[in-house]
């Protein structure tokens, strides 16, 4: 599908802002989830600033699409998107991770716009499935769509595959799972743990309409999201190939999972994002 160049340029610019604000939060908090926040930044941007139906002035609007970030440790780019969209004042970034602050190091529903309090991996897809099924009760068409971002390492955890089976069985077609396939989890490569690669075939075998894309290419992200809307009768999985730490070349492909930000790293990042 072809998209307006101005739209793509605007989304790229937003993603740069999200990555820059993520760095500012991690600097303020002393440490943070750099790698997985940066790998999902383009997906979050495409959802929040183009695809989702939502209203920052009315975060609890009943008809809003739900964004469930199951890899809830990667909170900084989510906060950055919400702050940028106007859900809360960006000055909250300065207290990120501090005792008593609203913005903590895993997403919590206390924050306007956050749908899911997480931290224990492997549970968000079940939560998302419940939300998606609720949107269908007593209605010919669902009241809203539900998007769930999972980590690839997370797919080793918890209830992920129970939710996958149930969603296919009940043909929950207003549910879209997006797997941030950055090939790393906390301490190692995903393939060196319980290997789920190749990933897309597994979701297909379980009955999902599953595709794989480049998770940093906006044309591919937007096309996959639109195609999900046009394909009824099955839940949808988008396996997004991403790069951990994408956005600052010196960091890319490194497993900066939960890390401190040295002054040198801050300067390196700001030279690209500032
Ligand atoms: C149930 C559970 N087990 C272990 C952890 C510790 N943990 C935090 S992040 C992480 C790795 C997650 O890897 P992935 O889902 O690939 O995330 P990403 O690389 O995108 O940050 C682990 C194991 C956890 N939060 N929850």
Coordinates of C-alpha atoms and ligand atoms in Angstrom, one line a residue:
X1 CA 0.0 0.0 0.0
X2 CA 1.3 3.5 -0.7
X3 CA 1.1 6.2 2.0
X4 CA 1.5 9.9 1.8
X5 CA 5.2 10.8 2.2
X6 CA 4.2 13.6 4.5
X7 CA 2.5 11.1 6.8
X8 CA 5.5 8.9 6.9
X9 CA 7.8 11.8 7.6
X10 CA 5.6 13.0 10.4
X11 CA 5.6 9.6 12.0
X12 CA 9.3 9.3 11.8
X13 CA 9.7 12.7 13.4
X14 CA 7.3 11.6 16.2
X15 CA 9.3 8.4 16.8
X16 CA 12.5 10.5 17.1
X17 CA 10.7 12.6 19.8
X18 CA 9.6 9.4 21.6
X19 CA 13.2 8.0 21.6
X20 CA 14.6 11.4 22.8
X21 CA 12.1 11.6 25.6
X22 CA 12.8 8.0 26.5
X23 CA 16.5 8.9 26.9
X24 CA 15.5 11.9 29.1
X25 CA 13.4 9.7 31.3
X26 CA 16.1 7.1 31.7
X27 CA 18.6 9.9 32.5
X28 CA 16.2 11.3 35.1
X29 CA 15.5 7.9 36.6
X30 CA 19.1 6.8 36.5
X31 CA 18.3 3.6 34.6
X32 CA 15.7 2.2 32.3
X33 CA 14.6 -0.3 29.6
X34 CA 16.4 1.2 26.6
X35 CA 16.7 -1.7 24.2
X36 CA 13.1 -2.8 24.2
X37 CA 11.7 0.7 24.4
X38 CA 13.6 1.7 21.3
X39 CA 12.7 -1.5 19.3
X40 CA 9.0 -0.9 19.8
X41 CA 9.1 2.9 19.2
X42 CA 8.0 2.8 15.6
X43 CA 5.1 0.4 16.3
X44 CA 3.9 2.6 19.2
X45 CA 4.2 5.7 17.0
X46 CA 2.2 4.1 14.1
X47 CA -0.5 3.0 16.6
X48 CA -0.8 6.1 18.7
X49 CA -0.4 8.8 16.1
X50 CA -2.2 7.2 13.2
X51 CA -4.1 3.9 13.6
X52 CA -5.7 3.9 17.0
X53 CA -9.1 5.5 17.7
X54 CA -8.5 7.4 21.0
X55 CA -9.0 10.7 22.7
X56 CA -6.3 12.2 25.0
X57 CA -9.0 14.5 26.5
X58 CA -11.2 11.6 27.4
X59 CA -8.9 8.6 28.3
X60 CA -11.8 6.4 29.5
X61 CA -13.9 6.9 26.4
X62 CA -15.8 3.7 26.1
X63 CA -15.3 3.3 22.4
X64 CA -11.5 3.9 22.4
X65 CA -9.3 1.2 20.9
X66 CA -7.2 -0.4 23.6
X67 CA -3.4 -0.6 23.6
X68 CA -2.1 -3.3 25.9
X69 CA 1.6 -3.3 26.3
X70 CA 2.2 -6.7 27.7
X71 CA 6.0 -6.2 27.8
X72 CA 5.2 -3.6 30.4
X73 CA 8.8 -3.1 31.4
X74 CA 9.3 -1.2 28.1
X75 CA 7.2 1.7 29.6
X76 CA 9.3 4.7 28.6
X77 CA 8.3 4.9 24.9
X78 CA 4.7 4.3 26.0
X79 CA 4.9 7.2 28.5
X80 CA 6.6 9.3 25.8
X81 CA 3.8 8.7 23.3
X82 CA 1.1 9.5 25.9
X83 CA 2.9 12.7 27.0
X84 CA 3.3 13.7 23.4
X85 CA -0.3 13.0 22.6
X86 CA -1.4 15.2 25.6
X87 CA -2.6 12.6 28.2
X88 CA -0.4 14.3 30.9
X89 CA 2.1 17.0 31.3
X90 CA 5.6 16.1 30.0
X91 CA 7.1 17.5 33.2
X92 CA 6.2 14.1 34.8
X93 CA 9.2 12.7 32.8
X94 CA 11.5 14.4 35.3
X95 CA 10.3 12.2 38.2
X96 CA 10.4 9.0 36.2
X97 CA 11.2 6.0 38.4
X98 CA 11.5 8.0 41.6
X99 CA 9.7 7.1 44.8
X100 CA 6.2 8.4 44.8
X101 CA 6.2 9.4 41.1
X102 CA 3.3 8.6 38.8
X103 CA 5.6 7.2 36.0
X104 CA 7.1 4.0 37.4
X105 CA 9.4 1.6 35.7
X106 CA 6.6 -0.7 34.6
X107 CA 3.3 0.5 33.2
X108 CA 0.5 1.1 35.7
X109 CA -3.1 2.1 35.1
X110 CA -2.8 5.0 37.4
X111 CA -1.2 6.8 34.5
X112 CA -3.8 8.4 32.1
X113 CA -3.9 6.4 28.9
X114 CA -2.3 3.2 30.3
X115 CA -4.7 0.3 30.0
X116 CA -2.7 -2.4 31.7
X117 CA -0.6 -2.7 34.8
X118 CA 2.1 -5.1 34.0
X119 CA 5.5 -6.4 35.0
X120 CA 4.9 -10.2 35.2
X121 CA 5.4 -11.2 31.6
X122 CA 3.1 -13.6 29.8
X123 CA -0.2 -12.2 31.0
X124 CA -1.1 -9.2 28.8
X125 CA -2.4 -11.2 25.9
X126 CA -5.0 -12.9 28.1
X127 CA -6.0 -9.5 29.4
X128 CA -6.2 -8.2 25.9
X129 CA -8.3 -11.2 24.8
X130 CA -10.8 -10.5 27.7
X131 CA -11.1 -6.8 26.6
X132 CA -11.6 -7.9 23.0
X133 CA -14.3 -10.4 23.9
X134 CA -16.0 -7.8 26.1
X135 CA -16.2 -5.4 23.1
X136 CA -18.3 -8.0 21.2
X137 CA -20.9 -8.9 23.8
X138 CA -24.4 -8.2 22.5
X139 CA -23.2 -6.4 19.4
X140 CA -23.0 -7.3 15.7
X141 CA -19.7 -5.3 15.4
X142 CA -17.2 -4.9 18.2
X143 CA -17.3 -1.5 20.0
X144 CA -13.5 -1.2 19.8
X145 CA -10.3 -3.0 18.7
X146 CA -7.6 -4.3 21.0
X147 CA -3.9 -4.2 20.2
X148 CA -1.4 -6.1 22.3
X149 CA 2.4 -5.7 22.1
X150 CA 4.4 -8.7 23.3
X151 CA 8.1 -9.3 23.5
X152 CA 9.6 -12.3 21.7
X153 CA 11.3 -13.5 24.9
X154 CA 7.9 -13.0 26.6
X155 CA 6.4 -15.6 24.3
X156 CA 8.3 -18.2 26.5
X157 CA 6.3 -17.0 29.5
X158 CA 3.0 -17.4 31.4
X159 CA -0.3 -17.8 29.6
X160 CA 0.7 -16.6 26.1
X161 CA -0.2 -19.8 24.3
X162 CA -3.4 -20.4 26.3
X163 CA -4.6 -17.0 25.1
X164 CA -3.4 -17.7 21.6
X165 CA -5.5 -20.9 21.5
X166 CA -8.6 -19.3 23.0
X167 CA -8.5 -16.3 20.7
X168 CA -8.4 -18.5 17.6
X169 CA -11.1 -20.8 19.0
X170 CA -13.5 -17.9 19.6
X171 CA -12.5 -16.2 16.3
X172 CA -11.7 -12.9 18.1
X173 CA -11.0 -10.8 15.0
X174 CA -10.9 -7.5 16.9
X175 CA -7.7 -8.6 18.5
X176 CA -4.2 -7.8 17.1
X177 CA -1.1 -9.1 18.7
X178 CA 2.1 -7.4 17.7
X179 CA 5.3 -9.3 18.5
X180 CA 8.3 -7.0 18.9
X181 CA 10.8 -9.6 17.5
X182 CA 14.1 -8.0 18.4
X183 CA 15.7 -11.4 18.9
X184 CA 16.9 -10.7 22.5
X185 CA 15.5 -11.1 25.9
X186 CA 17.0 -9.9 29.2
X187 CA 20.3 -11.8 29.4
X188 CA 20.6 -13.6 26.1
X189 CA 19.4 -14.2 22.5
X190 CA 15.8 -15.6 22.3
X191 CA 17.1 -18.5 20.2
X192 CA 19.5 -19.6 23.0
X193 CA 16.6 -19.9 25.5
X194 CA 13.4 -21.7 24.6
X195 CA 13.7 -21.1 20.9
X196 CA 10.4 -20.0 19.2
X197 CA 12.1 -19.0 15.9
X198 CA 10.6 -19.1 13.2
X199 CA 7.8 -17.3 15.0
X200 CA 5.2 -16.5 12.4
X201 CA 4.4 -20.1 11.5
X202 CA 3.6 -20.9 15.1
X203 CA 0.9 -18.2 15.3
X204 CA -0.4 -19.4 11.9
X205 CA -0.6 -23.0 13.1
X206 CA -2.5 -21.9 16.1
X207 CA -5.2 -20.4 13.8
X208 CA -4.2 -16.8 13.7
X209 CA -4.0 -14.6 10.6
X210 CA -0.2 -14.0 11.0
X211 CA 2.2 -12.0 8.9
X212 CA 5.8 -10.8 9.4
X213 CA 7.0 -7.3 8.7
X214 CA 9.9 -5.0 9.2
X215 CA 8.9 -3.3 12.4
X216 CA 10.8 -0.1 11.6
X217 CA 9.2 0.4 8.1
X218 CA 6.1 2.5 8.4
X219 CA 4.6 1.4 5.1
X220 CA 4.8 -2.2 6.3
X221 CA 3.5 -1.4 9.8
X222 CA 0.5 0.6 8.5
X223 CA -0.3 -1.9 5.8
X224 CA -0.3 -4.8 8.3
X225 CA -2.6 -2.9 10.6
X226 CA -5.0 -2.0 7.9
X227 CA -5.0 -5.6 6.5
X228 CA -6.0 -6.9 10.0
X229 CA -9.1 -4.7 9.8
X230 CA -10.0 -6.2 6.4
X231 CA -9.6 -9.9 7.4
X232 CA -12.5 -11.1 9.5
X233 CA -13.0 -14.4 11.3
X234 CA -9.5 -14.8 12.9
X235 CA -7.3 -13.0 15.4
X236 CA -4.3 -11.2 13.9
X237 CA -0.6 -11.5 14.7
X238 CA 2.0 -9.1 13.3
X239 CA 5.5 -10.5 13.9
X240 CA 7.5 -7.3 13.6
X241 CA 11.2 -7.8 13.0
X242 CA 13.0 -5.1 15.0
X243 CA 16.4 -4.2 16.2
X244 CA 17.0 -3.9 19.9
X245 CA 18.1 -0.3 20.7
X246 CA 17.0 0.9 17.2
X247 CA 17.4 4.7 16.7
X248 CA 21.0 5.4 17.9
X249 CA 23.4 3.5 15.7
X250 CA 26.1 3.1 18.4
X251 CA 23.5 1.2 20.5
X252 CA 21.9 -0.9 17.8
X253 CA 22.0 -4.7 18.1
X254 CA 23.4 -4.4 21.6
X255 CA 21.3 -6.0 24.4
X256 CA 21.0 -2.8 26.5
X257 CA 18.1 -4.3 28.3
X258 CA 17.8 -2.6 31.6
X259 CA 20.7 -0.2 31.7
X260 CA 22.2 2.8 33.3
X261 CA 22.8 5.8 31.0
X262 CA 26.4 7.1 31.3
X263 CA 27.2 10.7 30.4
X264 CA 28.9 9.4 27.2
X265 CA 25.8 7.4 26.3
X266 CA 23.6 10.4 26.9
X267 CA 25.8 12.6 24.6
X268 CA 25.9 9.8 22.0
X269 CA 22.1 9.6 22.0
X270 CA 21.5 13.3 22.0
X271 CA 23.8 13.8 19.0
X272 CA 21.4 11.7 17.0
X273 CA 18.1 12.5 18.6
X274 CA 18.5 15.9 20.2
Ligands
LIG1 C1 7.0 -13.8 34.5 C2 8.3 -13.0 34.4 N1 9.5 -13.7 34.3 C3 10.6 -13.0 34.2 C4 10.6 -11.6 34.2 C5 12.0 -10.9 34.1 N2 12.2 -10.2 32.8 C6 12.0 -8.9 32.6 S1 12.2 -8.4 31.1 C7 12.6 -10.0 30.6 C8 13.0 -10.3 29.2 C9 11.9 -10.1 28.2 O1 12.3 -10.3 26.9 P1 11.4 -9.7 25.7 O2 10.0 -10.1 26.0 O3 12.0 -10.2 24.5 O4 11.5 -8.2 25.9 P2 12.4 -7.1 25.2 O5 13.7 -7.7 24.7 O6 11.6 -6.5 24.1 O7 12.7 -6.0 26.2 C10 12.5 -10.9 31.6 C11 12.8 -12.3 31.5 C12 9.4 -11.0 34.2 N3 9.3 -9.6 34.2 N4 8.2 -11.7 34.3

